Every structure is written in structure tokens, then in C-alpha cells.
Amino acid sequence: MTHIAMFSAQPYDRRFFEAANARHGFQIGYHEVALNAESAVLAHGADGVCAFVNDTLDATVLAALAAQGVGFVAMRCAGFNNVDIEAAARLGIAVVRVPAYSPEAVAEHALALLLTLNRRTHRAYNRVREGNFMLEGLLGMTLHGKTVGLIGTGRIGLATARIFAGLGCRLLGEDRYPSEAFTTLGGEYVSRRRLLAESDVISLHCPLTDDTRYLIDAEALATMKPGALLLNTSRGALIDTRAVIDALKARRLGGLAIDVYEQETSLFFRDHSGDIIDDDVFQRLVTFPNVLITGHQGFFTQEALAEIAEVTLGNVACLQRGAPCANRVDD
Ligand code: NAI
């Protein structure tokens, strides 16, 4: 029987994977701890591991897994920037992922972030509960007719574009591989410089690669329209957080809403409410009234979790049969 060691497993992972596993009958060991050099030993006896966005799968960890007989890594997410693909190939470890599970789930979260940030509903909620009905500080802009710039118009970028088209926004896009679906929606592909300069709202939907790391840096922020809002539901390191803090302090950037953070590995998916958080950059961010942060929950809908579990276990079944697997990322 195929034995899978799952890392960073939360109660909801177990729930959705147990349901999907009824069809496969794999033996799944659920470990709450994140995968790293110390915890890799928990994969002892497993044929493969199932990992998530903040697990470490660098060359050292992969070598430790391979030494224990691990033959595959099944990522239960779309991004795989945390996996050293070359090392995996060298060690003979197959890597599979879930390329698309409800892109609308992430797109809808980007919308939730924007509407909250723009109309300050998070602040209004608290005020009203305190009996404070003042409107000062809650002023937003009408999104209809505003320009939204999308960096990355793949599955999630396109789903986001559809939503903003519905709001009556003008759409600008930047992508190496322009999509006809985006232009059919009325979107216009422009240079990054034009996108930054003309957009009232900028939303990031490209993967994290060497090319895209810190694509929003001090220079990009200086190019942006004063007062523009920046959304990031993709990967934290697309943004140079320190440069963003400077732009917020200078009152140039109008607001920031993020579901991802470059140093999220040591914070997200855990309860730190009783801890002193050592990350001063993160702590500075939360002090701004025009910054909204969620802890990587863009994917977190029932439909997406069911799809992730189905596809992940389907990928494992495919590898076990020795059949070609379309979701391999190491080919
Ligand atoms: P996708 O692969 O369908 O689309 C990514 C697009 O970015 C592609 O069209 C690609 O050509 C484009 N791109 C690549 N490099 C670029 C560059 N330098 N400049 C501009 N565009 C570039 O991926 P998908 O499914 O839309 O996901 C996007 C990202 O969203 C993922 O890489 C992942 O990091 C993130 N994500 C976040 C989740 C969350 O819960 N917050 C959940 C799922 C994904």
C-alpha cells in the first residue's frame, strides 16, 4: 500500500483528504509540523510526501527524503517556488502539483481585499460595534470606471479580470504570453511602466521566479500613480516590503492589501496570538490604517479544498501506475 507523509497538515486538510482517499485507500500520515531539515525524518517509511506552500523542499531536505526512500513529492498547491526542482530530478524524486483549483477562489479573495481596503469595511465593522457611527476615515473611491492593472493574466489573473470587467473597470495587463480571453474582455496589454503609471489598482497574479522577485520595488512604487492601491494574492516576495513601507510612510501608496508576505513561513497558518512577533517589518505593516493583511487564505474555499485533495491523490495514483502525469513539474 502506498504510504504518504503529509506535512503542515491542518484539521481541514485531513477532512478533505480523508474524503478523497475513500476512492484510493492510500495510507496517509498527517503531520502538523512543517517539512524542513529537522522534520524530514517523519517521512521514514513513506513512499512520498505531500507538502504545502511554506514547507521547505531545498536540496538538503530532498536529499534527506531520498535517503529514506521517498520517491515523490505531491504539492497540494499551484506554486512550487519552494521546491528545488533540479535537486529533485537529480535525486530521482518526481514532483507533482495542482496547477488549477478554483482560480475563482483566489480571484474572489482579491476582490474581497480590494473592497475592504477601499471602503474600509473592516474599520466600519469595529466602529459600529463600539457605537461609533462617524464616517471620517472611511472614504473610498468608486471603482466603476477606474483602471485596474493585472501583472500576470494566467488562470487567476483572468478570473480576476472577469470580476473587474463586471465592476465596469478599465483593464490593463502585462504578461509574456498574452491571452486572447483577456483582450476579449476589453483588456489591453501594455508595458509594465504604463501599467504602473496608469492604474488606480494594481493586482499581482504572476508566479514567483528569479525574474519576478521584488518586481514591486522602490522604482516601481515611484512609477505608480500617487494614491494607487496595491493587491498581492500571489507570492510575498513579488513585493519589496521595506520599499512598500517607505511608500506608505511617504503617503504615495494609497493602500496595500496582501494575502501573502515574503517572510510568511515563520508566521502564517499558526496561532501566534500569545507570542511576541519578532518580525519588525511585519509589525510595522500592521500599524498602517491603510494596510490589510490576510494569512494566505485565497485558496480557502470548500470547492478549492475538495479539488486540491482530489487532484493531489489523483496525481499520486498516476505516479504509482507509472502513467504519464500531466501535473508533473520536473519533466
Ligand atoms: P498561471 O500559471 O495560470 O498564470 C501565471 C501567469 O503569469 C502566466 O500567464 C505567466 O505567463 C505570467 N507570468 C510569468 N512571469 C511573468 C512576468 N515576469 N511578468 C508578467 N507575467 C508573468 O498561474 P495562476 O494559477 O494564475 O497562479 C498565479 C499565482 O498565484 C501562483 O504562481 C501562485 O503563486 C499564486 N497563488 C496564490 C494562492 C493563494 O491562496 N493566495 C493560491 C493559488 C495560487
Short mmCIF file of C-alpha atoms and ligand atoms in Angstrom, two decimals:
data_model
loop_
_atom_site.label_atom_id
_atom_site.label_comp_id
_atom_site.label_asym_id
_atom_site.label_seq_id
_atom_site.Cartn_x
_atom_site.Cartn_y
_atom_site.Cartn_z
CA MET A 1 0.00 0.00 0.00
CA THR A 2 1.26 3.49 -0.86
CA HIS A 3 2.21 5.46 2.22
CA ILE A 4 2.13 9.27 2.08
CA ALA A 5 3.56 11.54 4.80
CA MET A 6 1.67 14.83 4.77
CA PHE A 7 3.35 17.89 6.26
CA SER A 8 1.84 21.17 7.53
CA ALA A 9 -1.41 19.21 7.86
CA GLN A 10 -4.29 21.11 9.43
CA PRO A 11 -7.62 19.59 10.55
CA TYR A 12 -9.28 20.79 7.33
CA ASP A 13 -6.60 19.04 5.21
CA ARG A 14 -7.35 15.78 6.98
CA ARG A 15 -11.10 16.22 6.46
CA PHE A 16 -10.88 16.82 2.71
CA PHE A 17 -8.10 14.27 2.08
CA GLU A 18 -9.88 11.53 4.04
CA ALA A 19 -12.98 12.09 1.90
CA ALA A 20 -10.98 11.97 -1.35
CA ASN A 21 -8.92 8.99 -0.14
CA ALA A 22 -12.03 6.83 0.15
CA ARG A 23 -11.52 6.17 -3.57
CA HIS A 24 -7.79 5.43 -3.34
CA GLY A 25 -7.12 3.75 0.01
CA PHE A 26 -3.65 5.23 0.48
CA GLN A 27 -2.15 5.25 3.93
CA ILE A 28 -1.76 8.91 4.87
CA GLY A 29 0.22 10.04 7.92
CA TYR A 30 -0.78 13.58 8.91
CA HIS A 31 1.96 15.71 10.49
CA GLU A 32 1.12 19.20 11.70
CA VAL A 33 4.76 20.24 11.62
CA ALA A 34 6.15 21.95 8.50
CA LEU A 35 8.62 20.00 6.38
CA ASN A 36 12.22 21.09 6.93
CA ALA A 37 15.63 19.54 7.61
CA GLU A 38 14.64 18.55 11.19
CA SER A 39 11.18 17.17 10.45
CA ALA A 40 12.13 15.28 7.26
CA VAL A 41 12.75 12.20 9.42
CA LEU A 42 8.97 11.90 9.90
CA ALA A 43 8.79 10.71 6.30
CA HIS A 44 10.52 7.48 7.36
CA GLY A 45 8.83 4.55 5.65
CA ALA A 46 6.77 6.76 3.34
CA ASP A 47 6.76 6.35 -0.45
CA GLY A 48 6.15 10.03 -0.90
CA VAL A 49 5.42 13.29 0.87
CA CYS A 50 2.59 15.74 0.44
CA ALA A 51 3.66 19.35 1.06
CA PHE A 52 2.26 22.86 1.02
CA VAL A 53 3.37 26.43 0.25
CA ASN A 54 5.55 27.08 3.30
CA ASP A 55 7.26 23.70 3.52
CA THR A 56 10.98 23.66 2.75
CA LEU A 57 11.98 21.39 -0.12
CA ASP A 58 15.51 22.56 -0.81
CA ALA A 59 18.38 20.27 -1.85
CA THR A 60 19.18 19.29 1.77
CA VAL A 61 15.62 18.32 2.63
CA LEU A 62 15.13 16.48 -0.66
CA ALA A 63 18.37 14.53 -0.11
CA ALA A 64 17.17 13.56 3.40
CA LEU A 65 13.84 12.42 1.91
CA ALA A 66 15.52 10.46 -0.90
CA ALA A 67 17.82 8.73 1.63
CA GLN A 68 14.67 7.44 3.39
CA GLY A 69 13.25 6.07 0.15
CA VAL A 70 10.83 8.89 -0.68
CA GLY A 71 10.12 8.72 -4.41
CA PHE A 72 7.68 11.57 -4.94
CA VAL A 73 6.64 14.98 -3.69
CA ALA A 74 2.97 15.80 -4.17
CA MET A 75 2.49 19.53 -3.72
CA ARG A 76 -1.09 20.33 -2.69
CA CYS A 77 -0.88 23.81 -4.22
CA ALA A 78 -0.20 25.51 -7.54
CA GLY A 79 3.08 27.34 -6.80
CA PHE A 80 6.24 25.27 -6.42
CA ASN A 81 8.83 28.01 -5.92
CA ASN A 82 9.77 26.33 -2.60
CA VAL A 83 10.90 23.11 -4.36
CA ASP A 84 14.42 22.73 -5.75
CA ILE A 85 13.30 21.06 -8.97
CA GLU A 86 16.83 20.37 -10.22
CA ALA A 87 17.78 18.65 -6.98
CA ALA A 88 14.57 16.58 -7.11
CA ALA A 89 15.36 15.47 -10.67
CA ARG A 90 18.92 14.60 -9.67
CA LEU A 91 17.66 12.53 -6.74
CA GLY A 92 15.00 10.79 -8.83
CA ILE A 93 12.10 12.32 -6.89
CA ALA A 94 9.03 13.03 -9.04
CA VAL A 95 7.26 16.32 -8.26
CA VAL A 96 3.57 16.85 -8.96
CA ARG A 97 1.30 19.77 -8.14
CA VAL A 98 -2.27 21.01 -8.51
CA PRO A 99 -1.98 23.59 -11.28
CA ALA A 100 -5.53 24.88 -11.16
CA TYR A 101 -8.10 24.54 -8.43
CA SER A 102 -10.79 27.11 -8.48
CA PRO A 103 -8.80 30.14 -9.72
CA GLU A 104 -12.03 31.99 -8.92
CA ALA A 105 -11.45 31.32 -5.20
CA VAL A 106 -8.25 33.41 -5.25
CA ALA A 107 -9.74 36.00 -7.60
CA GLU A 108 -12.74 36.43 -5.29
CA HIS A 109 -10.40 36.88 -2.35
CA ALA A 110 -8.53 39.60 -4.26
CA LEU A 111 -11.90 41.29 -4.74
CA ALA A 112 -12.72 40.91 -1.03
CA LEU A 113 -9.39 42.50 -0.14
CA LEU A 114 -9.91 45.41 -2.53
CA LEU A 115 -13.48 46.15 -1.46
CA THR A 116 -12.50 46.00 2.21
CA LEU A 117 -9.40 48.15 1.77
CA ASN A 118 -11.18 50.67 -0.43
CA ARG A 119 -14.39 51.09 1.59
CA ARG A 120 -12.77 50.33 5.00
CA THR A 121 -15.46 47.83 5.93
CA HIS A 122 -13.08 46.24 8.47
CA ARG A 123 -12.85 49.58 10.29
CA ALA A 124 -16.56 50.30 9.94
CA TYR A 125 -17.40 46.88 11.45
CA ASN A 126 -15.37 47.64 14.57
CA ARG A 127 -16.63 51.22 14.83
CA VAL A 128 -20.29 50.26 14.68
CA ARG A 129 -19.81 47.59 17.34
CA GLU A 130 -18.36 50.34 19.55
CA GLY A 131 -21.33 52.61 18.88
CA ASN A 132 -19.21 54.96 16.72
CA PHE A 133 -21.07 55.96 13.56
CA MET A 134 -18.62 58.63 12.34
CA LEU A 135 -17.68 58.36 8.67
CA GLU A 136 -14.41 60.28 8.84
CA GLY A 137 -11.60 57.93 7.78
CA LEU A 138 -13.87 55.61 5.79
CA LEU A 139 -13.79 57.49 2.47
CA GLY A 140 -13.25 55.26 -0.56
CA MET A 141 -13.33 55.65 -4.34
CA THR A 142 -15.96 54.42 -6.81
CA LEU A 143 -14.34 51.52 -8.63
CA HIS A 144 -16.58 51.78 -11.68
CA GLY A 145 -14.56 53.48 -14.41
CA LYS A 146 -11.23 53.08 -12.59
CA THR A 147 -8.19 51.42 -14.18
CA VAL A 148 -7.08 48.04 -12.81
CA GLY A 149 -3.64 46.73 -13.81
CA LEU A 150 -3.07 42.98 -13.66
CA ILE A 151 0.50 41.67 -13.69
CA GLY A 152 0.02 38.07 -14.84
CA THR A 153 -3.10 37.17 -16.80
CA GLY A 154 -3.00 33.39 -16.37
CA ARG A 155 -5.79 31.44 -14.71
CA ILE A 156 -6.18 33.60 -11.59
CA GLY A 157 -5.34 36.88 -13.35
CA LEU A 158 -8.01 36.16 -15.93
CA ALA A 159 -10.63 35.19 -13.32
CA THR A 160 -9.81 38.48 -11.56
CA ALA A 161 -10.09 40.38 -14.85
CA ARG A 162 -13.60 38.96 -15.37
CA ILE A 163 -14.67 40.25 -11.96
CA PHE A 164 -13.25 43.73 -12.53
CA ALA A 165 -14.75 43.88 -16.01
CA GLY A 166 -18.09 43.23 -14.28
CA LEU A 167 -17.45 46.19 -11.97
CA GLY A 168 -17.00 48.42 -15.01
CA CYS A 169 -13.26 48.90 -14.62
CA ARG A 170 -10.80 49.54 -17.46
CA LEU A 171 -8.34 46.64 -17.61
CA LEU A 172 -4.62 46.82 -18.31
CA GLY A 173 -2.47 43.70 -18.36
CA GLU A 174 1.13 42.60 -18.54
CA ASP A 175 2.11 39.04 -19.39
CA ARG A 176 4.78 37.42 -21.51
CA TYR A 177 2.10 35.22 -23.01
CA PRO A 178 -0.83 37.50 -23.85
CA SER A 179 -4.20 35.79 -23.64
CA GLU A 180 -6.95 36.35 -26.15
CA ALA A 181 -9.50 35.85 -23.39
CA PHE A 182 -8.12 38.96 -21.67
CA THR A 183 -8.38 41.15 -24.76
CA THR A 184 -11.86 39.76 -25.48
CA LEU A 185 -12.88 41.10 -22.05
CA GLY A 186 -11.74 44.52 -23.22
CA GLY A 187 -8.31 44.28 -21.56
CA GLU A 188 -5.31 45.99 -23.11
CA TYR A 189 -1.75 44.66 -22.88
CA VAL A 190 0.72 47.43 -22.12
CA SER A 191 4.31 47.76 -20.87
CA ARG A 192 4.92 47.38 -17.14
CA ARG A 193 5.80 51.06 -16.98
CA ARG A 194 2.46 52.13 -18.48
CA LEU A 195 0.56 49.68 -16.31
CA LEU A 196 2.20 51.05 -13.16
CA ALA A 197 1.72 54.67 -14.20
CA GLU A 198 -1.93 54.43 -15.27
CA SER A 199 -3.55 52.01 -12.81
CA ASP A 200 -5.62 53.03 -9.82
CA VAL A 201 -5.44 49.45 -8.56
CA ILE A 202 -2.60 47.01 -9.27
CA SER A 203 -3.09 43.30 -8.61
CA LEU A 204 -0.27 40.74 -8.84
CA HIS A 205 -1.01 37.34 -10.38
CA CYS A 206 2.31 36.09 -11.74
CA PRO A 207 4.38 33.32 -10.15
CA LEU A 208 7.47 33.99 -8.06
CA THR A 209 10.58 33.40 -10.18
CA ASP A 210 14.05 34.96 -10.38
CA ASP A 211 12.55 37.46 -12.87
CA THR A 212 9.59 38.47 -10.74
CA ARG A 213 11.23 38.66 -7.29
CA TYR A 214 10.74 42.23 -6.00
CA LEU A 215 9.00 43.32 -9.18
CA ILE A 216 7.37 45.93 -6.97
CA ASP A 217 10.49 47.72 -5.71
CA ALA A 218 11.24 51.37 -4.91
CA GLU A 219 11.45 52.26 -8.61
CA ALA A 220 8.15 50.58 -9.47
CA LEU A 221 6.47 52.28 -6.50
CA ALA A 222 7.79 55.66 -7.66
CA THR A 223 6.30 54.99 -11.11
CA MET A 224 2.86 54.19 -9.68
CA LYS A 225 0.08 56.75 -9.67
CA PRO A 226 0.01 58.57 -6.30
CA GLY A 227 -2.75 57.06 -4.15
CA ALA A 228 -2.92 53.78 -6.09
CA LEU A 229 -3.89 50.60 -4.23
CA LEU A 230 -1.67 47.52 -4.42
CA LEU A 231 -3.00 43.94 -4.06
CA ASN A 232 -0.91 40.81 -3.75
CA THR A 233 -2.55 37.38 -3.56
CA SER A 234 0.29 35.64 -5.39
CA ARG A 235 3.60 35.31 -3.54
CA GLY A 236 5.06 37.64 -0.89
CA ALA A 237 8.48 38.18 -2.45
CA LEU A 238 6.94 39.79 -5.56
CA ILE A 239 6.97 42.87 -3.33
CA ASP A 240 9.92 44.53 -1.59
CA THR A 241 8.08 45.05 1.70
CA ARG A 242 10.55 47.62 3.07
CA ALA A 243 10.16 49.75 -0.07
CA VAL A 244 6.36 49.47 0.29
CA ILE A 245 6.59 50.68 3.89
CA ASP A 246 8.59 53.70 2.69
CA ALA A 247 5.96 54.44 0.02
CA LEU A 248 3.17 54.18 2.63
CA LYS A 249 5.04 56.46 5.03
CA ALA A 250 5.56 58.97 2.21
CA ARG A 251 1.75 58.86 1.59
CA ARG A 252 2.43 57.94 -2.04
CA LEU A 253 0.96 54.45 -1.98
CA GLY A 254 -2.74 54.74 -1.22
CA GLY A 255 -3.10 51.32 0.39
CA LEU A 256 -1.86 47.76 0.45
CA ALA A 257 -3.83 44.53 0.73
CA ILE A 258 -1.88 41.28 0.87
CA ASP A 259 -2.72 37.63 1.36
CA VAL A 260 0.97 36.68 1.15
CA TYR A 261 4.09 38.05 2.80
CA GLU A 262 7.72 37.46 1.95
CA GLN A 263 8.60 36.15 5.43
CA GLU A 264 5.27 34.35 5.95
CA THR A 265 6.87 30.93 6.51
CA SER A 266 7.55 31.63 10.19
CA LEU A 267 4.13 33.24 10.80
CA PHE A 268 1.25 32.02 8.67
CA PHE A 269 -1.01 29.02 9.37
CA ARG A 270 -0.15 29.20 13.12
CA ASP A 271 -1.68 30.89 16.16
CA HIS A 272 0.85 33.45 17.40
CA SER A 273 -1.67 35.43 19.43
CA GLY A 274 0.19 34.70 22.68
CA ASP A 275 3.68 35.30 21.22
CA ILE A 276 5.84 38.32 20.75
CA ILE A 277 6.35 38.58 17.00
CA ASP A 278 9.99 39.29 16.20
CA ASP A 279 9.43 40.37 12.61
CA ASP A 280 9.65 44.19 12.84
CA VAL A 281 8.80 44.68 9.15
CA PHE A 282 5.54 42.76 9.55
CA GLN A 283 4.75 44.57 12.78
CA ARG A 284 5.31 47.96 11.10
CA LEU A 285 2.96 46.93 8.27
CA VAL A 286 0.10 46.14 10.63
CA THR A 287 0.27 49.62 12.18
CA PHE A 288 -0.92 51.35 8.98
CA PRO A 289 -4.66 52.02 8.81
CA ASN A 290 -4.49 51.53 5.03
CA VAL A 291 -2.89 48.08 5.13
CA LEU A 292 -4.96 44.91 5.15
CA ILE A 293 -3.35 41.51 5.66
CA THR A 294 -4.85 38.03 5.48
CA GLY A 295 -2.82 34.90 6.17
CA HIS A 296 -2.73 33.11 2.81
CA GLN A 297 -6.39 32.20 2.63
CA GLY A 298 -7.04 32.96 -1.04
CA PHE A 299 -7.37 29.25 -1.80
CA PHE A 300 -9.52 28.55 1.24
CA THR A 301 -12.94 27.60 -0.07
CA GLN A 302 -14.71 24.25 0.25
CA GLU A 303 -14.65 23.78 -3.51
CA ALA A 304 -10.93 24.50 -3.80
CA LEU A 305 -10.00 22.21 -0.88
CA ALA A 306 -12.07 19.35 -2.33
CA GLU A 307 -10.42 19.87 -5.73
CA ILE A 308 -6.92 20.04 -4.20
CA ALA A 309 -7.44 16.74 -2.36
CA GLU A 310 -8.91 15.03 -5.46
CA VAL A 311 -6.18 16.18 -7.82
CA THR A 312 -3.30 15.57 -5.36
CA LEU A 313 -4.35 11.97 -4.73
CA GLY A 314 -5.11 11.51 -8.45
CA ASN A 315 -1.53 12.66 -9.16
CA VAL A 316 -0.16 10.11 -6.70
CA ALA A 317 -2.29 7.34 -8.25
CA CYS A 318 -0.98 8.34 -11.66
CA LEU A 319 2.66 8.16 -10.49
CA GLN A 320 2.07 4.81 -8.78
CA ARG A 321 0.66 3.38 -12.01
CA GLY A 322 3.73 4.66 -13.86
CA ALA A 323 1.40 6.52 -16.22
CA PRO A 324 2.38 9.90 -17.71
CA CYS A 325 1.15 12.61 -15.35
CA ALA A 326 0.23 15.99 -16.80
CA ASN A 327 0.72 17.65 -13.42
CA ARG A 328 4.43 16.77 -13.10
CA VAL A 329 6.62 19.82 -12.81
CA ASP A 330 10.00 18.10 -13.05
CA ASP A 331 9.73 16.81 -16.65
P1 NAI B 1 -0.81 30.69 -14.17
O1 NAI B 1 0.43 29.93 -14.48
O2 NAI B 1 -2.11 30.26 -14.79
O3 NAI B 1 -0.61 32.25 -14.54
C1 NAI B 1 0.56 32.97 -14.23
C2 NAI B 1 0.76 33.98 -15.34
O4 NAI B 1 1.87 34.80 -15.00
C3 NAI B 1 1.08 33.31 -16.70
O5 NAI B 1 0.19 33.80 -17.69
C4 NAI B 1 2.52 33.73 -16.97
O6 NAI B 1 2.81 33.92 -18.35
C5 NAI B 1 2.59 35.05 -16.21
N1 NAI B 1 3.96 35.49 -15.93
C6 NAI B 1 5.05 34.74 -15.66
N2 NAI B 1 6.13 35.53 -15.50
C7 NAI B 1 5.71 36.80 -15.67
C8 NAI B 1 6.34 38.07 -15.64
N3 NAI B 1 7.66 38.17 -15.41
N4 NAI B 1 5.59 39.18 -15.85
C9 NAI B 1 4.26 39.09 -16.10
N5 NAI B 1 3.60 37.91 -16.15
C10 NAI B 1 4.32 36.79 -15.94
O7 NAI B 1 -0.89 30.71 -12.58
P2 NAI B 1 -2.18 31.01 -11.69
O8 NAI B 1 -2.93 29.74 -11.43
O9 NAI B 1 -2.92 32.16 -12.25
O10 NAI B 1 -1.49 31.43 -10.30
C11 NAI B 1 -0.74 32.62 -10.17
C12 NAI B 1 -0.02 32.61 -8.84
O11 NAI B 1 -0.99 32.74 -7.78
C13 NAI B 1 0.69 31.29 -8.49
O12 NAI B 1 2.01 31.28 -9.04
C14 NAI B 1 0.72 31.30 -7.00
O13 NAI B 1 1.95 31.89 -6.59
C15 NAI B 1 -0.42 32.22 -6.60
N6 NAI B 1 -1.48 31.52 -5.85
C16 NAI B 1 -1.88 32.05 -4.63
C17 NAI B 1 -2.88 31.42 -3.88
C18 NAI B 1 -3.37 31.98 -2.58
O14 NAI B 1 -4.01 31.24 -1.81
N7 NAI B 1 -3.15 33.23 -2.27
C19 NAI B 1 -3.49 30.16 -4.36
C20 NAI B 1 -3.05 29.74 -5.68
C21 NAI B 1 -2.07 30.39 -6.36
#
